[in-house]
Amino acid sequence: LAWRNHSSPPTVHTHTRQTATTKRQVRHTHRTPPTVHTHTQSPNNYHQETGKRDTHILVHVGFLTEESGDVFSPKVLKGGPLGEMVQWADILTALHVLGHNLKISMSVKELQGFLGVPPGRGSCPLTGPLPFDLIYTDYHGMQQMKQHMGLSLKRHKCHIRVIDTFGTEPAYNHEDYATLHGYRTNWGYWNLNSRQYMTMFPHTPDNSFMGFVSEELNDTEKSSIMQNKVNNMAVVYGKEASMWKGKEGFLQILHRYMEVHGTVYYETQRPPEVPAYVKNHGLLPQHELQTLLRKAKLFIGFGFPYEGPAPLEAIANGCIYLQPKFHPPHSSLNHEFFRGKPTSREVSSQHPYAEQYIGRPHVMTVDYNNSQEFDSAIREIMSTKVEPYLPYEYTCEGMLERVHAYIQHQVGSPLLASQEGQSCVEACQRANLVCEPALFRFVNNKEALRGLEVQCEVVEAEVNHVFPAFSVLRRECGLQKDPLLYSCAGLSPKYRRLCPCRDYRRGQVALCRDCL
Ligand code: UDP
């Protein structure tokens, strides 16, 4: 996982571990507890009212496990990877609120228990079907699953979703291509469908955008915030003292106009990087940080950390976010922090999402090396009135809508094997689904055959309208050579077919259930 606070890829170490509960206390004191939906379950695991199958989900938070080296856990209460904690907390909450059957693992032992791997037999590959429809994990978790599931990880790969802050581009994900063209990194080349990587911001449509939730305000709260804004109050983005290093010049200019506040973690003494005129509050509980942001006019970034949740929270509380533009943009090709990460994306400022998707008047991205530009930005901010703003995709509703749609579309389309002499039309129908020809291209491969545990002595690609299919008797498997021949209707007494099916709207079968 391309951490914003720590940049090394997963390795396996053993350290002592804090309890997960302590970690989760850091934030989210303001969140309403999730509502528990009681589902009426029919014997075949389909919900009686909605007709949807109950989705079994495992969330394995790899970076919090002892086995990941415990580099993150000890830092959690000291200003550690809070952004990632926010995202995991919101993923868990969303999955729970959506009513899924959820299991959470924070250690390799729990992971093994859930996957049905007997204790002490770590290398014994999981046999039989996977007990989950989906597994949310991270790069650390992938490594651990590879170790403990062996070859069966390959078979079950399509059920995995990797929470990956900065994203993984296709060139880095594709093993053969990465090897041939120099895109191999230590994060791995997992040969997933690139949409299985889920990012914190919508970096590229190659990956899926998972995001997180920020507090949404009602109109009364918004107007009271606007009335109580203190025009000369600034909060600095940077909870670790190191983030303030070398920024004295900018802080001086800022201090000429404004009262400067900080939330820098410290144990006993004030960190020397934080000038004496700064009101340092230390790391604040979430609601106190909110109160501070509600009063402040300016939230100012000095270039690090990259792409975190805090600027969105500040903007949602009516602050203007001021940040440095990067000339040239930072990327894995020119910047230490991104080096070795599986993306060549060019990061144009500290928070490109804020720059590109929000922009003025809420966000100002300026060249900090030009002190005149910096100076006039501060003066402009003090005299500009802005309303609190939160993009819909970062509200509770936006996140729930998105996570729900991903699960419906990704789990709502299973792969089935027909019987001999049965078409895909019929095979899907039997499962209360319809055959979806657009999905044939995803199942026309060896992995799909492996997923169904088909024994193939030979696999050949042919022009044959019943392919992809397999013959149990002859142990022969056939893939489709001509995409124009993908057929739901085709059938042959010799073959069992690979059928991609999806759900449908009652009375409007052309559309899937959540397609509108
Ligand atoms: N945060 C907090 N108290 C503080 C500072 C930060 O609760 O004193 C929260 C903040 O609201 C945000 C998260 O910690 O939700 C961290 O966000 P940031 O953008 O700083 O990302 P990070 O670098 O920690 O991943």
XYZ file of C-alpha atoms and ligand atoms in Angstrom:
541
model
C 0.000 0.000 0.000
C 1.405 3.316 -1.014
C 1.237 4.992 2.364
C 1.260 8.715 2.643
C 3.192 8.545 5.896
C 5.470 5.661 5.242
C 6.745 4.579 1.933
C 8.159 1.085 2.209
C 6.382 -1.898 0.713
C 5.158 -4.782 2.863
C 7.738 -6.886 4.633
C 7.166 -9.453 7.315
C 8.497 -8.677 10.818
C 7.342 -9.429 14.310
C 6.740 -6.665 16.792
C 4.420 -6.158 19.722
C 1.071 -4.788 18.829
C -1.354 -2.280 20.253
C -4.974 -3.265 20.463
C -7.091 -2.305 17.522
C -9.614 -0.606 19.778
C -7.125 2.019 20.876
C -6.403 2.767 17.276
C -9.977 3.256 16.352
C -10.553 5.707 19.192
C -8.441 8.383 17.544
C -11.189 9.721 15.397
C -14.810 9.277 14.602
C -16.058 10.281 17.993
C -18.499 12.408 16.017
C -19.899 9.596 13.955
C -23.346 8.268 14.524
C -23.227 4.587 15.355
C -24.208 2.475 12.369
C -27.746 1.198 12.211
C -27.935 -2.558 12.287
C -30.263 -3.980 9.671
C -31.931 -7.199 10.601
C -32.342 -9.238 7.497
C -34.905 -11.884 6.930
C -32.934 -14.659 5.392
C -34.408 -17.352 3.210
C -32.762 -20.794 3.334
C -30.798 -20.296 0.115
C -29.174 -17.160 1.516
C -31.295 -14.809 -0.560
C -32.971 -11.904 1.199
C -36.748 -12.480 1.094
C -37.821 -8.908 0.274
C -35.039 -7.751 -1.999
C -34.202 -11.084 -3.584
C -30.535 -10.255 -3.141
C -28.078 -12.719 -1.763
C -26.512 -11.846 1.553
C -22.932 -10.824 0.815
C -20.239 -12.313 3.012
C -17.331 -9.943 3.329
C -13.973 -10.265 5.031
C -12.060 -7.097 5.879
C -8.429 -7.905 6.580
C -6.565 -4.762 7.602
C -3.050 -5.864 6.688
C -1.162 -2.766 7.806
C -2.436 -3.060 11.388
C -1.256 -6.635 11.826
C 1.730 -7.488 13.951
C 3.099 -9.427 11.001
C 3.315 -6.330 8.794
C 6.117 -5.143 11.040
C 3.849 -3.005 13.209
C 5.327 0.159 11.777
C 1.971 1.912 11.711
C 0.179 0.888 14.896
C 2.597 2.494 17.398
C 2.284 5.778 15.516
C -1.473 5.931 15.459
C -1.840 7.965 18.641
C 1.145 10.119 17.735
C -0.110 11.552 14.478
C 0.556 8.403 12.473
C -1.336 7.242 9.393
C -4.605 8.820 10.475
C -5.855 9.314 6.941
C -5.697 5.581 6.305
C -7.432 4.931 9.632
C -10.211 7.283 8.556
C -10.648 5.383 5.311
C -10.719 1.940 6.924
C -13.175 3.113 9.573
C -15.452 4.477 6.859
C -15.204 1.326 4.720
C -16.130 -0.831 7.713
C -18.999 1.463 8.631
C -20.326 1.603 5.067
C -20.248 -2.183 4.668
C -21.994 -2.607 8.004
C -24.646 0.035 7.331
C -25.344 -1.569 3.950
C -26.238 -4.704 5.881
C -23.551 -7.098 4.725
C -22.331 -10.037 6.682
C -18.993 -8.735 7.883
C -15.932 -10.349 9.439
C -12.924 -8.291 10.455
C -9.403 -9.564 10.902
C -6.431 -7.627 12.251
C -3.963 -10.500 12.555
C -2.736 -13.335 10.398
C -4.149 -15.785 12.925
C -7.642 -14.336 12.558
C -7.206 -14.302 8.793
C -6.354 -18.005 8.802
C -9.311 -18.736 11.056
C -11.715 -16.982 8.701
C -10.274 -18.587 5.601
C -10.412 -22.017 7.143
C -6.666 -22.623 7.105
C -5.822 -24.900 10.058
C -3.565 -23.205 12.659
C 0.086 -24.126 12.339
C -0.369 -25.127 8.723
C 0.220 -21.745 7.226
C 1.532 -23.053 3.949
C -1.338 -25.460 3.448
C -3.354 -24.005 0.587
C -7.014 -23.365 1.112
C -8.961 -26.065 -0.622
C -12.565 -25.835 -1.721
C -14.609 -22.708 -2.212
C -13.754 -19.382 -0.635
C -16.045 -18.676 2.346
C -16.396 -14.993 1.301
C -17.857 -13.153 -1.666
C -15.424 -10.291 -1.193
C -12.232 -9.647 0.724
C -11.126 -6.069 1.355
C -7.464 -5.837 2.234
C -4.313 -3.880 1.393
C -0.927 -4.698 -0.104
C 0.295 -6.056 3.253
C -2.773 -8.269 3.429
C -2.144 -9.511 -0.124
C 1.330 -10.624 0.852
C -0.057 -12.413 3.911
C -2.800 -14.098 1.933
C -0.278 -15.277 -0.633
C 1.755 -16.848 2.142
C -1.190 -18.542 3.757
C -3.421 -19.458 0.845
C -0.719 -20.576 -1.551
C -1.916 -21.286 -5.053
C -5.570 -20.918 -4.204
C -5.069 -17.150 -3.965
C -4.833 -17.164 -7.753
C -8.108 -18.990 -8.079
C -9.922 -16.649 -5.708
C -8.249 -13.460 -6.871
C -11.340 -11.900 -8.405
C -12.918 -11.672 -4.942
C -10.188 -9.421 -3.598
C -10.295 -5.618 -3.331
C -7.063 -3.831 -2.448
C -7.305 -0.558 -0.544
C -4.500 1.364 -2.157
C -4.184 5.062 -1.286
C -2.323 6.331 -4.333
C -3.410 3.676 -6.837
C -1.710 1.090 -9.030
C -1.491 1.641 -12.751
C -2.102 -1.238 -15.190
C 1.521 -1.263 -16.450
C 2.736 -1.992 -12.891
C 0.030 -4.542 -12.135
C 0.579 -6.766 -15.181
C 3.375 -9.175 -14.281
C 4.715 -9.991 -17.747
C 4.380 -6.463 -19.020
C 5.978 -4.983 -15.912
C 8.873 -7.421 -16.195
C 9.477 -6.694 -19.864
C 9.149 -2.935 -19.679
C 10.681 -2.051 -16.336
C 7.526 -1.454 -14.290
C 8.214 -4.026 -11.579
C 8.094 -2.605 -8.046
C 8.382 -4.107 -4.590
C 4.648 -3.616 -4.083
C 4.070 -6.534 -6.421
C 2.540 -7.237 -9.815
C -0.553 -9.108 -8.839
C -2.235 -9.406 -12.225
C -5.525 -8.179 -10.828
C -8.125 -6.358 -12.842
C -6.955 -2.779 -12.200
C -10.448 -1.870 -10.950
C -9.772 -4.105 -7.938
C -7.422 -1.451 -6.540
C -9.468 1.072 -4.573
C -8.012 4.509 -4.018
C -8.528 7.345 -1.546
C -9.120 9.956 -4.249
C -10.334 9.464 -7.839
C -6.833 9.458 -9.331
C -7.524 7.439 -12.466
C -10.557 5.532 -13.771
C -8.213 2.542 -14.204
C -8.694 1.966 -10.476
C -11.896 2.203 -8.427
C -12.408 5.235 -6.260
C -13.214 4.187 -2.692
C -12.760 7.484 -0.799
C -13.954 8.173 2.745
C -16.530 10.328 4.518
C -16.256 13.834 5.850
C -18.719 15.644 8.116
C -21.638 17.242 6.284
C -23.305 20.329 7.722
C -26.921 21.475 7.576
C -27.870 25.035 6.538
C -28.172 26.326 10.115
C -24.710 25.035 10.980
C -23.313 26.517 7.794
C -24.633 29.990 8.449
C -23.539 29.950 12.079
C -20.039 28.940 10.965
C -19.952 31.780 8.465
C -20.980 34.277 11.117
C -18.382 33.122 13.601
C -15.380 32.970 11.288
C -12.283 34.668 12.623
C -10.745 36.311 9.552
C -7.196 36.348 10.849
C -7.017 32.821 12.164
C -4.997 30.126 10.354
C -4.499 26.409 11.092
C -1.426 24.688 9.707
C -1.856 21.280 7.983
C 0.842 19.087 9.485
C 0.535 17.023 12.636
C 4.164 15.915 12.715
C 6.921 18.350 13.631
C 8.962 17.219 10.614
C 6.299 18.692 8.332
C 7.181 22.167 9.670
C 10.891 21.891 9.072
C 12.337 24.623 6.852
C 9.029 26.505 6.647
C 10.043 29.415 8.909
C 9.973 31.889 6.001
C 6.369 31.158 5.032
C 5.307 31.038 8.671
C 6.841 34.494 9.203
C 4.848 35.991 6.325
C 1.704 34.240 7.513
C 2.247 35.478 11.057
C 2.436 39.064 9.797
C -1.273 38.832 9.010
C -2.716 36.007 11.026
C -2.789 34.165 14.314
C -1.220 30.779 13.576
C -2.533 27.551 15.125
C -1.070 24.064 14.919
C -2.048 20.516 15.909
C 1.425 19.049 16.132
C 1.868 15.957 18.210
C 4.286 16.283 21.146
C 5.034 14.303 24.265
C 6.438 16.685 26.841
C 8.163 19.571 25.153
C 7.100 21.880 22.376
C 8.696 20.657 19.128
C 11.554 23.035 18.173
C 10.305 23.173 14.546
C 7.159 24.978 15.721
C 7.849 28.704 16.333
C 6.932 30.168 19.718
C 4.230 32.451 18.288
C 2.257 29.421 17.051
C -0.582 28.236 19.282
C 0.075 24.524 19.241
C -2.878 22.466 20.474
C -1.144 19.086 20.169
C -2.948 16.258 18.415
C -6.656 16.989 18.954
C -9.634 14.678 19.304
C -11.764 14.905 16.175
C -14.541 17.145 17.557
C -12.031 19.645 18.965
C -10.268 19.807 15.622
C -13.663 20.472 14.010
C -14.306 23.333 16.449
C -10.932 24.832 15.611
C -11.555 24.537 11.858
C -14.982 26.118 12.221
C -13.411 29.274 13.621
C -10.387 29.379 11.323
C -10.416 31.154 7.979
C -7.350 29.519 6.497
C -6.077 25.957 6.461
C -2.554 26.027 5.116
C -0.450 23.203 3.731
C 3.352 23.277 3.353
C 3.660 20.408 0.871
C 3.445 17.309 3.067
C 1.490 15.063 3.763
C 0.199 14.443 0.262
C -3.446 13.880 -0.538
C -4.968 13.401 2.917
C -8.511 13.838 4.245
C -7.768 16.941 6.346
C -8.089 19.580 3.556
C -11.570 18.261 2.690
C -12.576 18.485 6.349
C -11.258 22.042 6.537
C -13.134 23.110 3.395
C -16.272 21.404 4.722
C -15.920 23.604 7.808
C -15.694 26.795 5.796
C -11.906 27.252 5.630
C -10.045 28.236 2.504
C -7.275 25.738 1.797
C -4.013 27.281 0.636
C -1.408 24.900 -0.791
C 1.807 24.886 -2.785
C 1.875 24.157 -6.481
C 4.642 21.729 -7.473
C 6.961 22.792 -10.303
C 7.747 20.259 -11.696
C 5.030 17.907 -10.432
C 6.155 15.251 -7.936
C 6.089 11.629 -9.104
C 7.829 8.285 -8.655
C 10.307 9.405 -11.305
C 11.579 12.493 -9.510
C 10.569 12.374 -5.878
C 11.801 10.223 -3.022
C 8.395 9.751 -1.390
C 6.795 8.314 -4.514
C 9.849 6.385 -5.720
C 9.077 2.695 -6.140
C 5.317 3.156 -5.873
C 3.306 1.439 -8.620
C 2.227 4.632 -10.377
C 3.836 7.319 -12.544
C 1.070 9.816 -11.783
C 2.213 13.418 -11.642
C 1.185 15.123 -8.429
C 0.753 18.787 -9.318
C 0.289 20.154 -5.773
C 0.006 18.893 -2.216
C -3.611 17.939 -2.890
C -4.440 17.648 -6.604
C -8.057 16.633 -5.900
C -8.622 19.897 -3.998
C -6.885 21.785 -6.791
C -8.665 20.162 -9.731
C -12.089 19.131 -8.425
C -12.759 21.918 -5.920
C -10.629 24.948 -6.794
C -11.407 28.593 -6.063
C -12.768 30.106 -3.918
C -12.323 27.141 -1.529
C -8.857 26.148 -2.683
C -5.936 28.316 -3.708
C -2.896 26.647 -5.234
C 0.051 29.019 -5.515
C 3.771 29.102 -6.090
C 5.230 29.385 -2.574
C 8.636 30.336 -3.983
C 7.122 33.567 -5.149
C 6.694 35.419 -1.859
C 4.594 38.127 -3.461
C 2.118 35.582 -4.757
C 2.071 33.889 -1.349
C 1.581 37.204 0.434
C -1.275 38.349 -1.772
C -3.000 34.949 -1.509
C -3.128 35.355 2.275
C -4.559 38.846 1.994
C -7.142 37.677 -0.512
C -8.182 34.813 1.763
C -8.725 37.163 4.711
C -11.167 39.242 2.711
C -12.992 36.459 0.846
C -16.221 35.003 2.207
C -16.817 31.331 1.472
C -19.500 28.834 2.374
C -18.589 25.448 3.818
C -18.420 22.992 0.929
C -18.198 19.215 0.684
C -18.274 17.349 -2.644
C -21.176 14.859 -2.686
C -18.806 11.912 -3.187
C -17.329 12.555 0.276
C -20.666 12.731 2.125
C -22.089 9.708 3.983
C -24.709 9.248 1.308
C -22.179 9.557 -1.519
C -19.911 6.926 0.002
C -22.767 4.519 0.751
C -24.120 4.918 -2.777
C -20.717 4.224 -4.301
C -19.821 1.233 -2.118
C -23.267 -0.250 -2.703
C -22.972 0.158 -6.471
C -19.514 -1.455 -6.514
C -20.735 -4.439 -4.539
C -23.885 -4.884 -6.599
C -22.116 -4.668 -9.918
C -19.116 -6.660 -8.906
C -20.864 -9.356 -6.903
C -24.120 -9.145 -8.851
C -22.444 -10.798 -11.804
C -21.411 -14.358 -10.983
C -19.797 -16.878 -13.260
C -21.713 -20.134 -13.598
C -21.043 -23.358 -15.442
C -23.968 -24.719 -17.461
C -24.795 -28.405 -17.618
C -23.996 -30.373 -20.785
C -26.567 -29.460 -23.433
C -27.629 -26.357 -21.500
C -27.299 -22.811 -22.851
C -26.164 -19.850 -20.786
C -29.652 -18.373 -21.129
C -30.980 -21.338 -19.217
C -28.078 -21.716 -16.791
C -28.404 -18.098 -15.633
C -32.188 -18.257 -15.541
C -32.036 -21.183 -13.130
C -30.187 -18.936 -10.692
C -32.729 -16.120 -11.128
C -30.259 -14.185 -13.254
C -29.809 -13.344 -16.944
C -26.874 -14.088 -19.208
C -24.896 -10.902 -19.942
C -22.920 -11.134 -23.218
C -20.931 -7.991 -22.408
C -19.288 -9.954 -19.599
C -18.057 -12.887 -21.731
C -14.758 -11.142 -22.302
C -14.065 -11.274 -18.559
C -14.630 -15.022 -18.305
C -12.945 -16.071 -21.528
C -9.682 -17.035 -19.836
C -7.821 -19.759 -17.972
C -8.364 -18.061 -14.641
C -12.128 -18.346 -14.975
C -11.726 -22.060 -15.680
C -9.499 -22.415 -12.628
C -12.035 -20.459 -10.581
C -14.612 -23.133 -11.373
C -12.036 -25.798 -10.560
C -12.204 -27.250 -14.048
C -9.601 -29.904 -14.878
C -8.160 -29.053 -18.276
C -5.568 -31.245 -19.960
C -5.597 -28.910 -22.953
C -6.874 -25.375 -23.319
C -7.404 -24.198 -26.873
C -8.779 -21.036 -28.390
C -11.165 -21.782 -31.246
C -13.873 -20.206 -33.346
C -16.792 -22.073 -31.810
C -20.023 -20.466 -30.715
C -20.305 -22.494 -27.510
C -16.887 -21.420 -26.213
C -15.730 -20.630 -23.545
C -16.667 -24.136 -22.428
C -15.213 -27.425 -21.204
C -15.708 -31.119 -21.615
C -15.579 -32.992 -18.305
C -15.168 -36.377 -19.996
C -12.292 -35.479 -22.266
C -10.765 -32.913 -19.902
C -10.685 -30.425 -22.747
C -11.227 -26.729 -22.349
C -11.971 -24.233 -25.093
C -11.736 -20.451 -25.150
C -13.427 -18.197 -27.689
C -11.213 -16.859 -30.456
C -13.747 -14.585 -32.121
C -15.553 -12.141 -29.804
C -18.375 -11.830 -32.359
C -19.319 -15.394 -31.473
C -19.910 -14.813 -27.761
C -23.309 -16.382 -27.405
C -25.736 -16.754 -24.526
C -27.926 -18.983 -26.670
C -25.359 -21.565 -27.831
C -25.369 -25.093 -26.439
C -23.780 -28.456 -27.114
C -24.335 -31.870 -25.529
C -20.556 -32.309 -25.318
C -19.767 -29.164 -23.415
C -20.489 -27.379 -20.189
C -20.359 -23.647 -20.891
C -18.881 -20.763 -18.907
C -21.755 -18.360 -18.342
C -21.478 -14.778 -17.136
C -24.772 -13.897 -15.433
C -26.135 -10.729 -13.849
C -29.185 -9.690 -11.873
C -32.058 -7.751 -13.478
C -34.878 -5.360 -12.702
C -38.264 -7.004 -12.471
C -40.291 -5.823 -15.470
C -37.201 -4.256 -17.125
C -34.907 -7.180 -17.705
C -32.522 -5.254 -19.978
C -31.216 -3.374 -16.945
C -29.440 -4.657 -13.879
C -31.037 -3.968 -10.502
C -28.976 -0.976 -9.583
C -28.359 0.352 -13.054
C -30.678 3.337 -12.748
N -6.878 14.654 12.908
C -7.374 14.710 14.193
N -6.736 15.496 15.111
C -5.651 16.253 14.809
C -5.149 16.189 13.488
C -5.782 15.375 12.571
O -8.367 14.065 14.502
O -5.152 16.943 15.684
C -7.581 13.840 11.916
C -8.065 14.655 10.748
O -9.346 15.137 11.040
C -8.037 13.688 9.594
C -6.997 12.679 9.996
O -6.708 12.923 11.348
O -9.279 13.054 9.471
C -5.697 12.802 9.267
O -5.751 13.509 8.147
P -4.489 13.994 7.338
O -5.017 14.637 6.113
O -3.596 14.773 8.215
O -3.846 12.662 6.832
P -2.702 11.696 7.350
O -1.448 12.294 6.875
O -2.784 11.581 8.814
O -2.996 10.401 6.748
